[in-house]
N, CA and C atoms as an extended XYZ file, in Angstrom:
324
Properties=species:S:1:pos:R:3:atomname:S:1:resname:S:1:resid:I:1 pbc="F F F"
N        83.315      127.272       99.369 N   UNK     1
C        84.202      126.158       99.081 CA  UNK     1
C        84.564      125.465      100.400 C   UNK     1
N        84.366      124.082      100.537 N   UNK     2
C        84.803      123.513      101.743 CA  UNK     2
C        86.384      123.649      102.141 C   UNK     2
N        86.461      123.847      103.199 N   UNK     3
C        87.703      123.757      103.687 CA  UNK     3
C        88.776      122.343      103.620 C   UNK     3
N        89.926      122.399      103.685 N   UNK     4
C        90.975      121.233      103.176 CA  UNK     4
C        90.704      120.081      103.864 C   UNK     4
N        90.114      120.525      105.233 N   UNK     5
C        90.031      119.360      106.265 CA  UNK     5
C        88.667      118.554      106.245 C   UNK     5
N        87.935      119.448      105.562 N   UNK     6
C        86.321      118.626      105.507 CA  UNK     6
C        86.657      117.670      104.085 C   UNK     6
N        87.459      118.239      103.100 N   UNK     7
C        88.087      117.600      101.935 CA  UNK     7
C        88.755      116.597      101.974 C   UNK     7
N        89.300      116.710      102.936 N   UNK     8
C        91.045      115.425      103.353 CA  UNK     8
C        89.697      114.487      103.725 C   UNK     8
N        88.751      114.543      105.094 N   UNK     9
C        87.878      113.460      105.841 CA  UNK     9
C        87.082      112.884      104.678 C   UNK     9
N        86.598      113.769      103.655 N   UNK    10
C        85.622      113.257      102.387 CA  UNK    10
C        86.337      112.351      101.840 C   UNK    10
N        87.547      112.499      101.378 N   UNK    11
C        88.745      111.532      100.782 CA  UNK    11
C        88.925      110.437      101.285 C   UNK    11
N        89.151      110.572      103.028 N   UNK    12
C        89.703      109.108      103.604 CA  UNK    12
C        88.562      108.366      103.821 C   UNK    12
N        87.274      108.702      104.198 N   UNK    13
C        86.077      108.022      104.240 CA  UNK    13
C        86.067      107.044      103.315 C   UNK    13
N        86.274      107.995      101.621 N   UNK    14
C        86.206      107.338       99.965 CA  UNK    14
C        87.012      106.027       99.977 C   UNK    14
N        88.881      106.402      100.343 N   UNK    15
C        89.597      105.748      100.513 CA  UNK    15
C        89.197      104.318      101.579 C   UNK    15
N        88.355      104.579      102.067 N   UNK    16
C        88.604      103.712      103.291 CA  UNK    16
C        87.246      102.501      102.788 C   UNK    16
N        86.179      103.385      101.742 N   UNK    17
C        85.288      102.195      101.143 CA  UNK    17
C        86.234      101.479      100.166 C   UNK    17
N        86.526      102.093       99.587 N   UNK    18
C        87.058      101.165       98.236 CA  UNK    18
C        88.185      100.241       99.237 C   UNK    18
N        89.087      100.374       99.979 N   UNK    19
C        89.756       99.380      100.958 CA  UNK    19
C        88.813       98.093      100.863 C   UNK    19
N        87.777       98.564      101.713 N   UNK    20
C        87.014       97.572      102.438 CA  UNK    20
C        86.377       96.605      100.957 C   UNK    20
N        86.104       97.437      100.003 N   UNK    21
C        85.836       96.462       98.803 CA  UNK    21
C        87.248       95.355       98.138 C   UNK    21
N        87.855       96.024       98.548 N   UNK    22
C        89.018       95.241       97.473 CA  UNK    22
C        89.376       93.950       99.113 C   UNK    22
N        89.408       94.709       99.830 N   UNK    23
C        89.562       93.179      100.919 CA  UNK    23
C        88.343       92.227      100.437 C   UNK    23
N        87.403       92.030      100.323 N   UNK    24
C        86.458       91.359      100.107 CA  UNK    24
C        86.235       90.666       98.352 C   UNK    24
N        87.037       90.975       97.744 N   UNK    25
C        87.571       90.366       96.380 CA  UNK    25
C        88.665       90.574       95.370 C   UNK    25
N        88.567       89.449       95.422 N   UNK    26
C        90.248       89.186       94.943 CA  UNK    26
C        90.177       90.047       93.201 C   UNK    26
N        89.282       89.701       92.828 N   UNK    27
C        88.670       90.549       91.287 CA  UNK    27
C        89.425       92.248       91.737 C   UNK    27
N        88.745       92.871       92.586 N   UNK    28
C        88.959       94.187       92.853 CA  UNK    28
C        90.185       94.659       93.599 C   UNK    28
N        90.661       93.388       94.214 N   UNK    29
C        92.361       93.685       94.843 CA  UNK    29
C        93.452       93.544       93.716 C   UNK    29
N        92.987       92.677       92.649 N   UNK    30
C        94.006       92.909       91.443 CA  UNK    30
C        94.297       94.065       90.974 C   UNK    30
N        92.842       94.546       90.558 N   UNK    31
C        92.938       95.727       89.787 CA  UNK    31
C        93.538       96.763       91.000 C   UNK    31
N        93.381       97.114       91.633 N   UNK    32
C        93.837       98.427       92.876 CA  UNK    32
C        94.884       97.988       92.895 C   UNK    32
N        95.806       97.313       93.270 N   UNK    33
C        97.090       96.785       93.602 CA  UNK    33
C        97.924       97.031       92.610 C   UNK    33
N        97.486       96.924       91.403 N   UNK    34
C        98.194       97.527       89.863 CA  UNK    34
C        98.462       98.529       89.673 C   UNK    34
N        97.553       99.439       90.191 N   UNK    35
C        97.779      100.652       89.833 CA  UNK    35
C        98.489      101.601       91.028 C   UNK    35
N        98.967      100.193       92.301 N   UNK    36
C        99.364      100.952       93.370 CA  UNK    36
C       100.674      101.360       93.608 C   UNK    36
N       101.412      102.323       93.906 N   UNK    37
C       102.906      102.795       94.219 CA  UNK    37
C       103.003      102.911       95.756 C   UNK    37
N       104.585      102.937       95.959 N   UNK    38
C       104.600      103.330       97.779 CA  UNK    38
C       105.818      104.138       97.781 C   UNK    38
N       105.607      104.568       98.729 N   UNK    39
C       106.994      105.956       99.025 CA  UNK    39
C       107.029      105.326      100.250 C   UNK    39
N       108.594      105.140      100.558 N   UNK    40
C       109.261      104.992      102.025 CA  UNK    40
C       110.163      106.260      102.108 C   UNK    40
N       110.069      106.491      103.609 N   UNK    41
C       111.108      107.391      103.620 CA  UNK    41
C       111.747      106.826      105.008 C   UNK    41
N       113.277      106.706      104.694 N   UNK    42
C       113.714      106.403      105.805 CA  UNK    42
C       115.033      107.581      106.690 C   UNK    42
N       114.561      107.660      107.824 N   UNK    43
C       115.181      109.139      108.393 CA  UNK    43
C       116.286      108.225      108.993 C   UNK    43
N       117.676      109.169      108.970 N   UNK    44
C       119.171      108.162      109.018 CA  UNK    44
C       118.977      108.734      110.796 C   UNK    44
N       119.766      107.991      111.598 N   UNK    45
C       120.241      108.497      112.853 CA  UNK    45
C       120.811      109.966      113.136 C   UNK    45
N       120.876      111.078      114.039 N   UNK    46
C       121.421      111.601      114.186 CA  UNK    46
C       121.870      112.284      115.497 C   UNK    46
N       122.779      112.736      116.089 N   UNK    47
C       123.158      112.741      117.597 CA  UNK    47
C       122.416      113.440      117.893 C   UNK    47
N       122.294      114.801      117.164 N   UNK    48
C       121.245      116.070      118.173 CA  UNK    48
C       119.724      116.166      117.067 C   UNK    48
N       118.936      115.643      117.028 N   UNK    49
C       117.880      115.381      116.275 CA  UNK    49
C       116.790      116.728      116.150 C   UNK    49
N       117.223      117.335      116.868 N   UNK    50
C       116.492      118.403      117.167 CA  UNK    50
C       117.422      119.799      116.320 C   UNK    50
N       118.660      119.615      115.924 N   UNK    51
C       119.338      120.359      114.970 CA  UNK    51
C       119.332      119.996      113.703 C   UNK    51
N       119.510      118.606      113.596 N   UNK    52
C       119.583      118.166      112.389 CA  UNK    52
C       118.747      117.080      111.637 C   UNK    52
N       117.819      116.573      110.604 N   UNK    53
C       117.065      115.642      110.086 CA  UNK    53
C       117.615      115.407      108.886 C   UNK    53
N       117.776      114.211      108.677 N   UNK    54
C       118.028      114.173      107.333 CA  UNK    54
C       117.087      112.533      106.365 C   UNK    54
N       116.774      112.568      105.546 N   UNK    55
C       116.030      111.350      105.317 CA  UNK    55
C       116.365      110.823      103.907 C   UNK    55
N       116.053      109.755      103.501 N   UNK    56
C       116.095      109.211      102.202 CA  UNK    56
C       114.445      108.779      101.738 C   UNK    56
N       114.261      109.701      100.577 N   UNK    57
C       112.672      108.898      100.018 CA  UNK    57
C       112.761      108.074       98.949 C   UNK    57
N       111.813      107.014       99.137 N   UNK    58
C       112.550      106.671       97.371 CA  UNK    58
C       110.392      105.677       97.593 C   UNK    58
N       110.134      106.284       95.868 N   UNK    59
C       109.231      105.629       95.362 CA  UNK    59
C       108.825      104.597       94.464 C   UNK    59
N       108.300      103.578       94.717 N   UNK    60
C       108.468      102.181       94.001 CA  UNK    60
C       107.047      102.083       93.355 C   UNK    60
N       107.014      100.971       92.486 N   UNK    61
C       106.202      100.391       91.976 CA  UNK    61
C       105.534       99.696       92.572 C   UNK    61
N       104.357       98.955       92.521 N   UNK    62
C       103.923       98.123       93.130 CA  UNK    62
C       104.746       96.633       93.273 C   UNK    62
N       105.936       96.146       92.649 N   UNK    63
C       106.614       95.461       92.398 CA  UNK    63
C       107.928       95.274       93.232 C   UNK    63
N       108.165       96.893       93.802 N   UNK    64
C       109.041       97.608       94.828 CA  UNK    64
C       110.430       98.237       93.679 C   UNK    64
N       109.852       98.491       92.385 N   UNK    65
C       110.737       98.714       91.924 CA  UNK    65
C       110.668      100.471       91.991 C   UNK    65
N       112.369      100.944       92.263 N   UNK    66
C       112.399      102.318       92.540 CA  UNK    66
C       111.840      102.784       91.241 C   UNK    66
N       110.994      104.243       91.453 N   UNK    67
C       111.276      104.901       90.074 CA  UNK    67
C       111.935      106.329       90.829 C   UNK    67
N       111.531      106.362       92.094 N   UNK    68
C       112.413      108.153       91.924 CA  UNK    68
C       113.101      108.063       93.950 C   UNK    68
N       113.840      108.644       94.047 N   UNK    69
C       114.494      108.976       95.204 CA  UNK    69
C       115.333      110.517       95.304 C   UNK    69
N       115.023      110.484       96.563 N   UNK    70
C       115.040      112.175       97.033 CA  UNK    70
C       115.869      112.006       98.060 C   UNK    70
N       116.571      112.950       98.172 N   UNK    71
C       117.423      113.078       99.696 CA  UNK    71
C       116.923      114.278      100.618 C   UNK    71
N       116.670      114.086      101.620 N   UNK    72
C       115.942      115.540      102.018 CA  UNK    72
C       117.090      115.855      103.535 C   UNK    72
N       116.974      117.075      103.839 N   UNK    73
C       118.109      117.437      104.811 CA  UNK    73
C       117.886      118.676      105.363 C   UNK    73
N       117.014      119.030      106.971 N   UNK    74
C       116.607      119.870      107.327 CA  UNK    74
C       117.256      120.232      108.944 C   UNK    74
N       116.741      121.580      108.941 N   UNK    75
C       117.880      121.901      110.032 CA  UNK    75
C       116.921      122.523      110.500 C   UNK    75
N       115.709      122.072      111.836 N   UNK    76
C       114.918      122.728      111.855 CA  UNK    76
C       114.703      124.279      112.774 C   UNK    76
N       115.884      123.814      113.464 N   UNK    77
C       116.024      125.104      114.548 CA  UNK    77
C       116.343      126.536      113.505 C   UNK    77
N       116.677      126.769      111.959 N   UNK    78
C       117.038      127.709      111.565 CA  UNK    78
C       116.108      127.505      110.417 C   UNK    78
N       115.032      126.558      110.452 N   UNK    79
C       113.991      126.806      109.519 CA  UNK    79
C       114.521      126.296      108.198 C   UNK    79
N       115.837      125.698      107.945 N   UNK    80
C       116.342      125.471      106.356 CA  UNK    80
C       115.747      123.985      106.398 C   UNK    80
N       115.134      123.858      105.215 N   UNK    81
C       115.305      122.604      104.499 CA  UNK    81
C       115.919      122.433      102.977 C   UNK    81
N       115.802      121.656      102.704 N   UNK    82
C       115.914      121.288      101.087 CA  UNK    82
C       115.968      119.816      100.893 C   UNK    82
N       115.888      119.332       99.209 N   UNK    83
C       115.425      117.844       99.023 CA  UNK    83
C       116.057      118.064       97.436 C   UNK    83
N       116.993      117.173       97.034 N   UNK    84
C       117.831      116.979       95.905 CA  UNK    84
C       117.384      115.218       95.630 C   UNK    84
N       117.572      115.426       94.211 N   UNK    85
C       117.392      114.090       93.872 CA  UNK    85
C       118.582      113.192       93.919 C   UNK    85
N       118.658      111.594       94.092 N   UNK    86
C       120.031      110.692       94.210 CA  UNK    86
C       120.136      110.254       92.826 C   UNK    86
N       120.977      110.367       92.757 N   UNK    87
C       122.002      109.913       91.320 CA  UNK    87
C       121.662      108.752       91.269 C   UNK    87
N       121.793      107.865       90.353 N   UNK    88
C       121.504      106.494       89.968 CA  UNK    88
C       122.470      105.479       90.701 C   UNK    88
N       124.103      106.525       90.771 N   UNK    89
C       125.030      105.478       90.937 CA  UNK    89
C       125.288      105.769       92.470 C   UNK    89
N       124.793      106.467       93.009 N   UNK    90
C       124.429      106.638       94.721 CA  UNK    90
C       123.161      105.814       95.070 C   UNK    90
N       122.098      105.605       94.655 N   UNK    91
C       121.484      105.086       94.561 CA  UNK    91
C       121.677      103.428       95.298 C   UNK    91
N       122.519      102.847       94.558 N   UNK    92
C       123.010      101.635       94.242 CA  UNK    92
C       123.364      101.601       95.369 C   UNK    92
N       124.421      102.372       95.955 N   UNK    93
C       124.709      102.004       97.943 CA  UNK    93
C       123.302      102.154       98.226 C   UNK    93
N       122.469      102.781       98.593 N   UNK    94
C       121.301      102.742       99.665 CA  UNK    94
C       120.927      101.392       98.905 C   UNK    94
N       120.566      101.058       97.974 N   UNK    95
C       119.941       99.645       97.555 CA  UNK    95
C       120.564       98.526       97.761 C   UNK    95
N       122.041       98.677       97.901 N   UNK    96
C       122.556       97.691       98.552 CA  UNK    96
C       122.528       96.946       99.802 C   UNK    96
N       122.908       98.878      100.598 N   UNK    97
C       122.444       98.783      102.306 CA  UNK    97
C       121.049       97.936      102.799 C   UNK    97
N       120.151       98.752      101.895 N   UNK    98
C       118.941       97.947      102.471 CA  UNK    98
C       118.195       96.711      101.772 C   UNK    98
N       118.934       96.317      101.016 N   UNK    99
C       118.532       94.905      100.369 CA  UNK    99
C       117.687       94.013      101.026 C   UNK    99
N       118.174       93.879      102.418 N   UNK   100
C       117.411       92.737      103.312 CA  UNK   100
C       116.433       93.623      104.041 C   UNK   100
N       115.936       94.532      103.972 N   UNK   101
C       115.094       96.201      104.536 CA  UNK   101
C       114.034       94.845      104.263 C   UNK   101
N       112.919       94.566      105.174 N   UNK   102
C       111.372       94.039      104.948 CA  UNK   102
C       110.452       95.121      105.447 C   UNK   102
N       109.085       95.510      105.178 N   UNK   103
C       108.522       96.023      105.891 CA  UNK   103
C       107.093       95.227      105.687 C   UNK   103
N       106.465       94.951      107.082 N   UNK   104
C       105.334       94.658      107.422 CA  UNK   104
C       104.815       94.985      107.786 C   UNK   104
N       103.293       94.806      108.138 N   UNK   105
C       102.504       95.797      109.099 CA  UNK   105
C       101.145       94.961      109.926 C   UNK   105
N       101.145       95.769      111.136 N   UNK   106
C       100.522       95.118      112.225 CA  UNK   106
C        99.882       95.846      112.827 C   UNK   106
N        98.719       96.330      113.352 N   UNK   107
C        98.084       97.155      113.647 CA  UNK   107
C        97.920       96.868      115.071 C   UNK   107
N        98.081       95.595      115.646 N   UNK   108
C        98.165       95.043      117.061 CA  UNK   108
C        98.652       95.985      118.114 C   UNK   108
Protein backbone atom coordinates (compact mmCIF):
# COMPACT_ATOMS: atom_id res chain seq x y z
CA UNK A 1 0.00 0.00 0.00
CA UNK A 2 1.51 3.38 -0.86
CA UNK A 3 2.41 5.50 1.78
CA UNK A 4 0.21 8.89 2.79
CA UNK A 5 2.81 11.06 1.22
CA UNK A 6 3.12 9.37 -2.23
CA UNK A 7 -0.97 9.61 -1.81
CA UNK A 8 -1.22 13.36 -0.64
CA UNK A 9 1.53 14.19 -4.09
CA UNK A 10 -0.94 11.76 -6.34
CA UNK A 11 -3.86 14.03 -5.07
CA UNK A 12 -2.27 17.50 -5.49
CA UNK A 13 -0.82 16.68 -8.95
CA UNK A 14 -4.92 15.52 -9.69
CA UNK A 15 -5.95 18.70 -7.91
CA UNK A 16 -3.65 20.84 -9.65
CA UNK A 17 -4.95 19.38 -13.41
CA UNK A 18 -8.43 19.89 -12.92
CA UNK A 19 -7.31 23.74 -11.59
CA UNK A 20 -5.58 24.27 -14.70
CA UNK A 21 -8.80 23.01 -16.67
CA UNK A 22 -11.36 25.04 -15.02
CA UNK A 23 -8.96 28.27 -15.49
CA UNK A 24 -9.19 27.69 -19.13
CA UNK A 25 -13.20 27.50 -19.22
CA UNK A 26 -15.68 29.19 -17.96
CA UNK A 27 -18.13 25.86 -18.75
CA UNK A 28 -15.82 23.92 -16.17
CA UNK A 29 -15.24 26.88 -13.58
CA UNK A 30 -19.06 26.93 -13.09
CA UNK A 31 -19.46 23.59 -12.40
CA UNK A 32 -16.22 23.29 -9.75
CA UNK A 33 -17.05 26.51 -8.09
CA UNK A 34 -20.59 25.01 -7.14
CA UNK A 35 -19.64 22.43 -5.59
CA UNK A 36 -16.86 24.48 -3.80
CA UNK A 37 -16.73 25.29 0.20
CA UNK A 38 -13.90 27.22 2.22
CA UNK A 39 -12.82 27.00 5.82
CA UNK A 40 -11.09 30.13 7.33
CA UNK A 41 -9.59 29.94 10.40
CA UNK A 42 -8.70 32.93 12.08
CA UNK A 43 -6.09 32.70 15.15
CA UNK A 44 -7.06 35.77 17.78
CA UNK A 45 -3.84 37.64 19.21
CA UNK A 46 -2.17 36.47 22.15
CA UNK A 47 0.68 37.91 24.56
CA UNK A 48 2.72 34.65 25.11
CA UNK A 49 1.89 32.64 21.84
CA UNK A 50 3.96 30.01 22.66
CA UNK A 51 1.58 29.13 25.87
CA UNK A 52 -1.43 29.85 24.48
CA UNK A 53 -3.40 29.50 20.74
CA UNK A 54 -6.60 29.98 20.34
CA UNK A 55 -8.56 30.23 16.85
CA UNK A 56 -11.98 30.60 15.30
CA UNK A 57 -12.95 28.16 12.19
CA UNK A 58 -15.92 28.69 10.48
CA UNK A 59 -16.96 26.92 7.02
CA UNK A 60 -18.88 28.56 4.20
CA UNK A 61 -20.47 27.89 1.13
CA UNK A 62 -19.30 28.88 -1.93
CA UNK A 63 -21.55 31.98 -1.48
CA UNK A 64 -19.55 32.62 1.98
CA UNK A 65 -22.43 31.49 3.70
CA UNK A 66 -21.43 29.91 7.25
CA UNK A 67 -22.61 26.38 7.67
CA UNK A 68 -20.42 25.29 10.72
CA UNK A 69 -17.88 27.09 13.19
CA UNK A 70 -15.53 25.72 15.74
CA UNK A 71 -13.64 27.37 18.43
CA UNK A 72 -10.39 25.70 18.98
CA UNK A 73 -8.04 26.54 22.12
CA UNK A 74 -4.61 24.96 22.65
CA UNK A 75 -2.02 25.20 25.16
CA UNK A 76 0.81 23.78 23.50
CA UNK A 77 3.54 23.68 26.07
CA UNK A 78 1.21 21.04 28.15
CA UNK A 79 0.09 19.29 24.99
CA UNK A 80 -3.90 20.23 25.73
CA UNK A 81 -6.02 21.08 22.99
CA UNK A 82 -9.67 20.99 22.34
CA UNK A 83 -12.32 22.48 19.67
CA UNK A 84 -16.16 23.11 20.73
CA UNK A 85 -18.64 24.22 18.44
CA UNK A 86 -20.10 28.28 18.51
CA UNK A 87 -23.57 28.72 19.31
CA UNK A 88 -25.56 30.47 16.71
CA UNK A 89 -26.08 33.47 18.99
CA UNK A 90 -22.14 33.83 19.59
CA UNK A 91 -21.76 33.39 16.31
CA UNK A 92 -23.47 36.64 15.40
CA UNK A 93 -20.56 38.76 17.34
CA UNK A 94 -17.70 37.13 15.26
CA UNK A 95 -20.02 37.89 12.10
CA UNK A 96 -20.48 41.12 13.09
CA UNK A 97 -16.74 41.77 14.03
CA UNK A 98 -15.69 40.64 10.78
CA UNK A 99 -18.29 41.85 8.41
CA UNK A 100 -15.85 44.09 6.50
CA UNK A 101 -13.06 40.79 6.89
CA UNK A 102 -12.07 40.64 2.68
CA UNK A 103 -9.76 38.05 1.72
CA UNK A 104 -7.72 38.03 -1.48
CA UNK A 105 -4.98 36.39 -2.86
CA UNK A 106 -1.69 37.14 -4.52
CA UNK A 107 0.93 34.92 -5.08
CA UNK A 108 3.43 37.94 -5.95
Amino acid sequence: MPDINELAEKKLKSRVRKIKKVNKSDEEKEKFFVQLGASVEIFFPNKKPEELSDSLILWTTPEGKITDAEYSYEEPENEQFVQMPVPEKDLKAFVEAFKDFTLEFDSD
